[in-house]
mmCIF file with all atom_site columns, C-alpha atoms in Angstrom:
data_model
loop_
_atom_site.group_PDB
_atom_site.id
_atom_site.type_symbol
_atom_site.label_atom_id
_atom_site.label_alt_id
_atom_site.label_comp_id
_atom_site.label_asym_id
_atom_site.label_entity_id
_atom_site.label_seq_id
_atom_site.pdbx_PDB_ins_code
_atom_site.Cartn_x
_atom_site.Cartn_y
_atom_site.Cartn_z
_atom_site.occupancy
_atom_site.B_iso_or_equiv
_atom_site.pdbx_formal_charge
_atom_site.auth_seq_id
_atom_site.auth_comp_id
_atom_site.auth_asym_id
_atom_site.auth_atom_id
_atom_site.pdbx_PDB_model_num
ATOM 1   C CA . MET A 1 1   ? 106.893 89.103 133.694 1.00 70.00 ? 1   MET A CA 1
ATOM 2   C CA . ASP A 1 2   ? 106.636 90.280 129.872 1.00 92.00 ? 2   ASP A CA 1
ATOM 3   C CA . THR A 1 3   ? 107.797 88.057 127.213 1.00 95.00 ? 3   THR A CA 1
ATOM 4   C CA . ILE A 1 4   ? 108.057 88.062 123.806 1.00 95.00 ? 4   ILE A CA 1
ATOM 5   C CA . GLU A 1 5   ? 107.713 84.370 122.044 1.00 93.00 ? 5   GLU A CA 1
ATOM 6   C CA . HIS A 1 6   ? 109.229 83.765 118.859 1.00 92.00 ? 6   HIS A CA 1
ATOM 7   C CA . GLY A 1 7   ? 110.209 87.501 118.279 1.00 92.00 ? 7   GLY A CA 1
ATOM 8   C CA . ASP A 1 8   ? 110.763 86.789 114.429 1.00 85.00 ? 8   ASP A CA 1
ATOM 9   C CA . GLY A 1 9   ? 111.724 90.072 113.045 1.00 87.00 ? 9   GLY A CA 1
ATOM 10  C CA . LEU A 1 10  ? 113.005 91.739 116.019 1.00 94.00 ? 10  LEU A CA 1
ATOM 11  C CA . THR A 1 11  ? 114.717 95.180 115.494 1.00 95.00 ? 11  THR A CA 1
ATOM 12  C CA . ASP A 1 12  ? 117.371 97.015 117.195 1.00 96.00 ? 12  ASP A CA 1
ATOM 13  C CA . VAL A 1 13  ? 114.701 99.676 118.589 1.00 97.00 ? 13  VAL A CA 1
ATOM 14  C CA . LEU A 1 14  ? 112.635 96.602 119.928 1.00 97.00 ? 14  LEU A CA 1
ATOM 15  C CA . MET A 1 15  ? 115.586 94.846 121.425 1.00 98.00 ? 15  MET A CA 1
ATOM 16  C CA . ASP A 1 16  ? 116.593 98.208 123.178 1.00 98.00 ? 16  ASP A CA 1
ATOM 17  C CA . GLU A 1 17  ? 113.041 98.572 124.391 1.00 97.00 ? 17  GLU A CA 1
ATOM 18  C CA . MET A 1 18  ? 113.127 94.839 125.722 1.00 97.00 ? 18  MET A CA 1
ATOM 19  C CA . VAL A 1 19  ? 116.148 95.691 127.593 1.00 98.00 ? 19  VAL A CA 1
ATOM 20  C CA . ARG A 1 20  ? 114.894 98.782 128.857 1.00 97.00 ? 20  ARG A CA 1
ATOM 21  C CA . LYS A 1 21  ? 111.795 97.237 130.117 1.00 97.00 ? 21  LYS A CA 1
ATOM 22  C CA . GLY A 1 22  ? 113.126 93.758 131.277 1.00 97.00 ? 22  GLY A CA 1
ATOM 23  C CA . VAL A 1 23  ? 111.190 91.927 128.544 1.00 98.00 ? 23  VAL A CA 1
ATOM 24  C CA . TYR A 1 24  ? 112.380 88.218 128.032 1.00 98.00 ? 24  TYR A CA 1
ATOM 25  C CA . TRP A 1 25  ? 112.649 86.779 124.699 1.00 97.00 ? 25  TRP A CA 1
ATOM 26  C CA . VAL A 1 26  ? 111.579 83.334 124.217 1.00 97.00 ? 26  VAL A CA 1
ATOM 27  C CA . PRO A 1 27  ? 113.103 82.549 120.448 1.00 95.00 ? 27  PRO A CA 1
ATOM 28  C CA . THR A 1 28  ? 111.551 79.225 120.222 1.00 92.00 ? 28  THR A CA 1
ATOM 29  C CA . LEU A 1 29  ? 113.862 78.053 117.386 1.00 91.00 ? 29  LEU A CA 1
ATOM 30  C CA . THR A 1 30  ? 112.917 74.445 117.466 1.00 87.00 ? 30  THR A CA 1
ATOM 31  C CA . ILE A 1 31  ? 109.161 75.151 116.032 1.00 83.00 ? 31  ILE A CA 1
ATOM 32  C CA . ASP A 1 32  ? 110.737 77.104 112.946 1.00 81.00 ? 32  ASP A CA 1
ATOM 33  C CA . ARG A 1 33  ? 113.048 74.097 112.277 1.00 79.00 ? 33  ARG A CA 1
ATOM 34  C CA . SER A 1 34  ? 110.689 71.745 112.606 1.00 77.00 ? 34  SER A CA 1
ATOM 35  C CA . PHE A 1 35  ? 108.515 73.736 109.885 1.00 75.00 ? 35  PHE A CA 1
ATOM 36  C CA . ALA A 1 36  ? 111.326 74.090 107.624 1.00 74.00 ? 36  ALA A CA 1
ATOM 37  C CA . THR A 1 37  ? 111.792 70.543 107.228 1.00 70.00 ? 37  THR A CA 1
ATOM 38  C CA . ALA A 1 38  ? 108.032 69.937 106.497 1.00 67.00 ? 38  ALA A CA 1
ATOM 39  C CA . THR A 1 39  ? 107.929 72.429 103.979 1.00 68.00 ? 39  THR A CA 1
ATOM 40  C CA . ARG A 1 40  ? 109.529 73.191 100.507 1.00 68.00 ? 40  ARG A CA 1
ATOM 41  C CA . ARG A 1 41  ? 110.288 76.620 100.945 1.00 77.00 ? 41  ARG A CA 1
ATOM 42  C CA . GLU A 1 42  ? 113.660 76.581 101.428 1.00 77.00 ? 42  GLU A CA 1
ATOM 43  C CA . GLU A 1 43  ? 114.566 79.945 100.181 1.00 81.00 ? 43  GLU A CA 1
ATOM 44  C CA . PHE A 1 44  ? 112.062 81.603 102.937 1.00 83.00 ? 44  PHE A CA 1
ATOM 45  C CA . TRP A 1 45  ? 113.628 79.349 105.778 1.00 82.00 ? 45  TRP A CA 1
ATOM 46  C CA . LYS A 1 46  ? 117.288 79.994 105.046 1.00 82.00 ? 46  LYS A CA 1
ATOM 47  C CA . LYS A 1 47  ? 116.376 83.821 105.079 1.00 85.00 ? 47  LYS A CA 1
ATOM 48  C CA . THR A 1 48  ? 114.219 83.201 108.373 1.00 85.00 ? 48  THR A CA 1
ATOM 49  C CA . PHE A 1 49  ? 117.292 81.443 110.081 1.00 86.00 ? 49  PHE A CA 1
ATOM 50  C CA . ASP A 1 50  ? 119.581 83.939 108.972 1.00 88.00 ? 50  ASP A CA 1
ATOM 51  C CA . LEU A 1 51  ? 117.757 86.830 110.448 1.00 90.00 ? 51  LEU A CA 1
ATOM 52  C CA . GLN A 1 52  ? 117.207 84.714 113.769 1.00 91.00 ? 52  GLN A CA 1
ATOM 53  C CA . GLN A 1 53  ? 120.827 84.213 114.106 1.00 92.00 ? 53  GLN A CA 1
ATOM 54  C CA . ALA A 1 54  ? 121.622 87.684 113.490 1.00 94.00 ? 54  ALA A CA 1
ATOM 55  C CA . ASN A 1 55  ? 118.836 89.010 116.104 1.00 95.00 ? 55  ASN A CA 1
ATOM 56  C CA . PHE A 1 56  ? 120.093 86.101 118.732 1.00 96.00 ? 56  PHE A CA 1
ATOM 57  C CA . THR A 1 57  ? 123.481 87.555 118.423 1.00 95.00 ? 57  THR A CA 1
ATOM 58  C CA . THR A 1 58  ? 122.386 90.999 118.513 1.00 97.00 ? 58  THR A CA 1
ATOM 59  C CA . ALA A 1 59  ? 120.012 90.601 121.444 1.00 98.00 ? 59  ALA A CA 1
ATOM 60  C CA . MET A 1 60  ? 122.937 88.755 123.528 1.00 98.00 ? 60  MET A CA 1
ATOM 61  C CA . GLN A 1 61  ? 125.199 91.943 122.995 1.00 98.00 ? 61  GLN A CA 1
ATOM 62  C CA . LYS A 1 62  ? 122.420 94.157 124.040 1.00 98.00 ? 62  LYS A CA 1
ATOM 63  C CA . GLY A 1 63  ? 121.650 92.180 127.045 1.00 98.00 ? 63  GLY A CA 1
ATOM 64  C CA . VAL A 1 64  ? 118.247 90.887 126.289 1.00 98.00 ? 64  VAL A CA 1
ATOM 65  C CA . LYS A 1 65  ? 117.167 88.256 128.812 1.00 98.00 ? 65  LYS A CA 1
ATOM 66  C CA . ILE A 1 66  ? 116.863 85.179 126.519 1.00 98.00 ? 66  ILE A CA 1
ATOM 67  C CA . ALA A 1 67  ? 115.023 82.026 128.008 1.00 98.00 ? 67  ALA A CA 1
ATOM 68  C CA . LEU A 1 68  ? 114.700 78.636 126.439 1.00 97.00 ? 68  LEU A CA 1
ATOM 69  C CA . GLY A 1 69  ? 111.316 77.316 125.342 1.00 91.00 ? 69  GLY A CA 1
ATOM 70  C CA . THR A 1 70  ? 110.523 75.202 122.156 1.00 86.00 ? 70  THR A CA 1
ATOM 71  C CA . ASP A 1 71  ? 106.632 75.689 121.632 1.00 83.00 ? 71  ASP A CA 1
ATOM 72  C CA . ALA A 1 72  ? 106.248 72.344 122.183 1.00 75.00 ? 72  ALA A CA 1
ATOM 73  C CA . GLY A 1 73  ? 102.764 71.363 120.948 1.00 74.00 ? 73  GLY A CA 1
ATOM 74  C CA . GLY A 1 74  ? 103.540 73.344 117.740 1.00 74.00 ? 74  GLY A CA 1
ATOM 75  C CA . PHE A 1 75  ? 105.192 70.218 116.491 1.00 72.00 ? 75  PHE A CA 1
ATOM 76  C CA . ASP A 1 76  ? 105.401 66.539 116.862 1.00 73.00 ? 76  ASP A CA 1
ATOM 77  C CA . TRP A 1 77  ? 107.274 66.454 120.062 1.00 70.00 ? 77  TRP A CA 1
ATOM 78  C CA . LYS A 1 78  ? 107.827 62.499 119.968 1.00 78.00 ? 78  LYS A CA 1
ATOM 79  C CA . LYS A 1 79  ? 109.775 63.074 116.716 1.00 80.00 ? 79  LYS A CA 1
ATOM 80  C CA . VAL A 1 80  ? 111.584 66.188 117.467 1.00 82.00 ? 80  VAL A CA 1
ATOM 81  C CA . ASN A 1 81  ? 114.071 66.139 120.430 1.00 89.00 ? 81  ASN A CA 1
ATOM 82  C CA . GLN A 1 82  ? 113.136 69.454 122.562 1.00 90.00 ? 82  GLN A CA 1
ATOM 83  C CA . ALA A 1 83  ? 116.603 69.834 123.745 1.00 94.00 ? 83  ALA A CA 1
ATOM 84  C CA . ARG A 1 84  ? 117.730 70.800 120.304 1.00 93.00 ? 84  ARG A CA 1
ATOM 85  C CA . GLU A 1 85  ? 116.899 74.258 121.396 1.00 95.00 ? 85  GLU A CA 1
ATOM 86  C CA . PHE A 1 86  ? 119.951 74.148 123.818 1.00 97.00 ? 86  PHE A CA 1
ATOM 87  C CA . GLU A 1 87  ? 122.061 73.269 120.388 1.00 97.00 ? 87  GLU A CA 1
ATOM 88  C CA . TYR A 1 88  ? 120.661 76.130 118.521 1.00 95.00 ? 88  TYR A CA 1
ATOM 89  C CA . TYR A 1 89  ? 121.300 78.643 121.236 1.00 97.00 ? 89  TYR A CA 1
ATOM 90  C CA . VAL A 1 90  ? 125.016 77.521 121.217 1.00 98.00 ? 90  VAL A CA 1
ATOM 91  C CA . ASN A 1 91  ? 125.142 77.430 117.354 1.00 96.00 ? 91  ASN A CA 1
ATOM 92  C CA . TYR A 1 92  ? 123.804 80.980 117.808 1.00 95.00 ? 92  TYR A CA 1
ATOM 93  C CA . GLY A 1 93  ? 126.591 82.310 119.949 1.00 96.00 ? 93  GLY A CA 1
ATOM 94  C CA . MET A 1 94  ? 125.808 81.277 123.727 1.00 98.00 ? 94  MET A CA 1
ATOM 95  C CA . THR A 1 95  ? 128.262 79.368 125.718 1.00 98.00 ? 95  THR A CA 1
ATOM 96  C CA . PRO A 1 96  ? 127.043 75.914 126.737 1.00 98.00 ? 96  PRO A CA 1
ATOM 97  C CA . MET A 1 97  ? 126.584 77.102 130.366 1.00 98.00 ? 97  MET A CA 1
ATOM 98  C CA . GLN A 1 98  ? 124.572 80.297 128.934 1.00 98.00 ? 98  GLN A CA 1
ATOM 99  C CA . ALA A 1 99  ? 122.272 77.861 127.066 1.00 98.00 ? 99  ALA A CA 1
ATOM 100 C CA . ILE A 1 100 ? 121.801 75.811 129.964 1.00 98.00 ? 100 ILE A CA 1
ATOM 101 C CA . ARG A 1 101 ? 120.825 78.828 132.531 1.00 98.00 ? 101 ARG A CA 1
ATOM 102 C CA . ALA A 1 102 ? 118.377 80.103 129.709 1.00 98.00 ? 102 ALA A CA 1
ATOM 103 C CA . GLY A 1 103 ? 116.767 76.664 130.273 1.00 97.00 ? 103 GLY A CA 1
ATOM 104 C CA . THR A 1 104 ? 116.918 76.865 133.833 1.00 96.00 ? 104 THR A CA 1
ATOM 105 C CA . SER A 1 105 ? 117.737 79.902 136.221 1.00 97.00 ? 105 SER A CA 1
ATOM 106 C CA . VAL A 1 106 ? 116.705 82.424 133.333 1.00 97.00 ? 106 VAL A CA 1
ATOM 107 C CA . ALA A 1 107 ? 113.420 80.615 132.657 1.00 96.00 ? 107 ALA A CA 1
ATOM 108 C CA . SER A 1 108 ? 112.387 80.055 136.316 1.00 96.00 ? 108 SER A CA 1
ATOM 109 C CA . GLU A 1 109 ? 112.953 83.832 136.987 1.00 96.00 ? 109 GLU A CA 1
ATOM 110 C CA . LEU A 1 110 ? 110.731 84.446 133.687 1.00 96.00 ? 110 LEU A CA 1
ATOM 111 C CA . LEU A 1 111 ? 108.218 82.292 135.545 1.00 95.00 ? 111 LEU A CA 1
ATOM 112 C CA . GLY A 1 112 ? 108.398 83.536 138.699 1.00 95.00 ? 112 GLY A CA 1
ATOM 113 C CA . TRP A 1 113 ? 109.655 80.655 140.234 1.00 95.00 ? 113 TRP A CA 1
ATOM 114 C CA . SER A 1 114 ? 113.145 81.348 141.277 1.00 95.00 ? 114 SER A CA 1
ATOM 115 C CA . GLU A 1 115 ? 112.303 80.579 144.915 1.00 95.00 ? 115 GLU A CA 1
ATOM 116 C CA . THR A 1 116 ? 111.412 76.892 144.130 1.00 94.00 ? 116 THR A CA 1
ATOM 117 C CA . ALA A 1 117 ? 112.915 75.830 140.618 1.00 94.00 ? 117 ALA A CA 1
ATOM 118 C CA . GLY A 1 118 ? 115.621 76.713 138.417 1.00 94.00 ? 118 GLY A CA 1
ATOM 119 C CA . THR A 1 119 ? 118.658 76.123 140.592 1.00 94.00 ? 119 THR A CA 1
ATOM 120 C CA . VAL A 1 120 ? 119.929 72.869 142.543 1.00 92.00 ? 120 VAL A CA 1
ATOM 121 C CA . GLU A 1 121 ? 119.590 74.472 146.108 1.00 93.00 ? 121 GLU A CA 1
ATOM 122 C CA . ALA A 1 122 ? 118.257 72.996 149.588 1.00 93.00 ? 122 ALA A CA 1
ATOM 123 C CA . GLY A 1 123 ? 114.544 73.889 149.628 1.00 92.00 ? 123 GLY A CA 1
ATOM 124 C CA . LYS A 1 124 ? 114.024 73.781 145.944 1.00 92.00 ? 124 LYS A CA 1
ATOM 125 C CA . TRP A 1 125 ? 111.853 71.478 143.912 1.00 92.00 ? 125 TRP A CA 1
ATOM 126 C CA . ALA A 1 126 ? 113.973 68.272 143.074 1.00 85.00 ? 126 ALA A CA 1
ATOM 127 C CA . ASP A 1 127 ? 113.765 68.454 139.298 1.00 91.00 ? 127 ASP A CA 1
ATOM 128 C CA . LEU A 1 128 ? 116.937 67.164 137.876 1.00 94.00 ? 128 LEU A CA 1
ATOM 129 C CA . VAL A 1 129 ? 118.094 65.507 134.702 1.00 95.00 ? 129 VAL A CA 1
ATOM 130 C CA . ALA A 1 130 ? 121.431 63.787 134.194 1.00 96.00 ? 130 ALA A CA 1
ATOM 131 C CA . VAL A 1 131 ? 123.434 62.823 131.104 1.00 97.00 ? 131 VAL A CA 1
ATOM 132 C CA . SER A 1 132 ? 126.326 60.420 130.770 1.00 95.00 ? 132 SER A CA 1
ATOM 133 C CA . GLY A 1 133 ? 128.912 63.169 128.773 1.00 96.00 ? 133 GLY A CA 1
ATOM 134 C CA . ASP A 1 134 ? 129.656 66.637 129.648 1.00 98.00 ? 134 ASP A CA 1
ATOM 135 C CA . PRO A 1 135 ? 127.227 69.198 128.274 1.00 98.00 ? 135 PRO A CA 1
ATOM 136 C CA . LEU A 1 136 ? 129.628 71.940 128.701 1.00 98.00 ? 136 LEU A CA 1
ATOM 137 C CA . GLU A 1 137 ? 131.818 70.114 126.110 1.00 98.00 ? 137 GLU A CA 1
ATOM 138 C CA . ASP A 1 138 ? 129.132 68.959 123.775 1.00 98.00 ? 138 ASP A CA 1
ATOM 139 C CA . ILE A 1 139 ? 125.541 70.568 124.311 1.00 98.00 ? 139 ILE A CA 1
ATOM 140 C CA . THR A 1 140 ? 123.976 67.797 122.448 1.00 98.00 ? 140 THR A CA 1
ATOM 141 C CA . GLU A 1 141 ? 124.522 65.580 125.416 1.00 98.00 ? 141 GLU A CA 1
ATOM 142 C CA . LEU A 1 142 ? 121.134 67.432 126.625 1.00 98.00 ? 142 LEU A CA 1
ATOM 143 C CA . GLN A 1 143 ? 119.547 65.424 123.911 1.00 96.00 ? 143 GLN A CA 1
ATOM 144 C CA . LYS A 1 144 ? 120.435 61.938 125.654 1.00 96.00 ? 144 LYS A CA 1
ATOM 145 C CA . VAL A 1 145 ? 118.894 62.223 128.906 1.00 96.00 ? 145 VAL A CA 1
ATOM 146 C CA . LYS A 1 146 ? 119.629 59.265 131.038 1.00 97.00 ? 146 LYS A CA 1
ATOM 147 C CA . PHE A 1 147 ? 118.214 60.197 134.450 1.00 96.00 ? 147 PHE A CA 1
ATOM 148 C CA . VAL A 1 148 ? 115.136 62.406 135.471 1.00 96.00 ? 148 VAL A CA 1
ATOM 149 C CA . MET A 1 149 ? 114.085 63.239 138.824 1.00 95.00 ? 149 MET A CA 1
ATOM 150 C CA . LYS A 1 150 ? 110.838 65.410 139.302 1.00 94.00 ? 150 LYS A CA 1
ATOM 151 C CA . GLY A 1 151 ? 109.906 66.362 143.011 1.00 91.00 ? 151 GLY A CA 1
ATOM 152 C CA . GLY A 1 152 ? 112.357 64.119 144.167 1.00 90.00 ? 152 GLY A CA 1
ATOM 153 C CA . VAL A 1 153 ? 110.828 61.145 142.331 1.00 95.00 ? 153 VAL A CA 1
ATOM 154 C CA . ILE A 1 154 ? 113.163 59.271 140.034 1.00 95.00 ? 154 ILE A CA 1
ATOM 155 C CA . PHE A 1 155 ? 111.041 58.678 136.633 1.00 95.00 ? 155 PHE A CA 1
ATOM 156 C CA . LYS A 1 156 ? 114.042 57.497 134.772 1.00 95.00 ? 156 LYS A CA 1
ATOM 157 C CA . ASP A 1 157 ? 117.307 56.159 135.556 1.00 95.00 ? 157 ASP A CA 1
ATOM 158 C CA . GLU A 1 158 ? 119.535 54.387 132.832 1.00 94.00 ? 158 GLU A CA 1
ATOM 159 C CA . LEU A 1 159 ? 122.761 55.284 134.762 1.00 87.00 ? 159 LEU A CA 1
ATOM 160 C CA . ARG A 1 160 ? 122.812 52.365 136.970 1.00 79.00 ? 160 ARG A CA 1
ATOM 161 C CA . LYS A 1 161 ? 122.635 49.124 134.702 1.00 66.00 ? 161 LYS A CA 1
#
C-alpha cells in the first residue's frame, strides 16, 4: 500500500489525489508534539498544530484513509506515552471508535495484515490490550494499559490483583 507519513502541509489537491489512489495518511502527531516541548519555537509549533488540525479535519471529510502511527524512535518513547496519538485524533475530530480503528483495523489493512490482525476474530493473532475504563467514553484510558496479550501469550496482567 502507498502511504504518506507526517504529511505536514497537505493540500486539498493532494488529499483528493490520496482518496483517488487509496493512499493512506499516517499523521504521526506525537512526534511533532514531542519536538514542540523540546524547543522554544512556540509560534512555529502553534502554526504547525493549527495546520495539522485543519488538514486532519479536511482529510476526514474527504475520506482519506487515516492510520495511526507515532513515529516511535523519533522521540524518547519511554518518556512519551505513544497512546497519546489516539487522544490527538479524537481532539482533531475523530470519534473514539474511529481513532481505535485507525490504530487497529485500518492500520492492519495498510500493512496488508487484515487476514491476521486488526480485529478480534477466530484465526487471527491474539494481540490484545485491556484497560480499566471505557476508551469510548475517555480515549485517554488507552494510555493506561493494564493487560497485554501478544500471540496468545500474556505479557502484562494488572487486572487480576
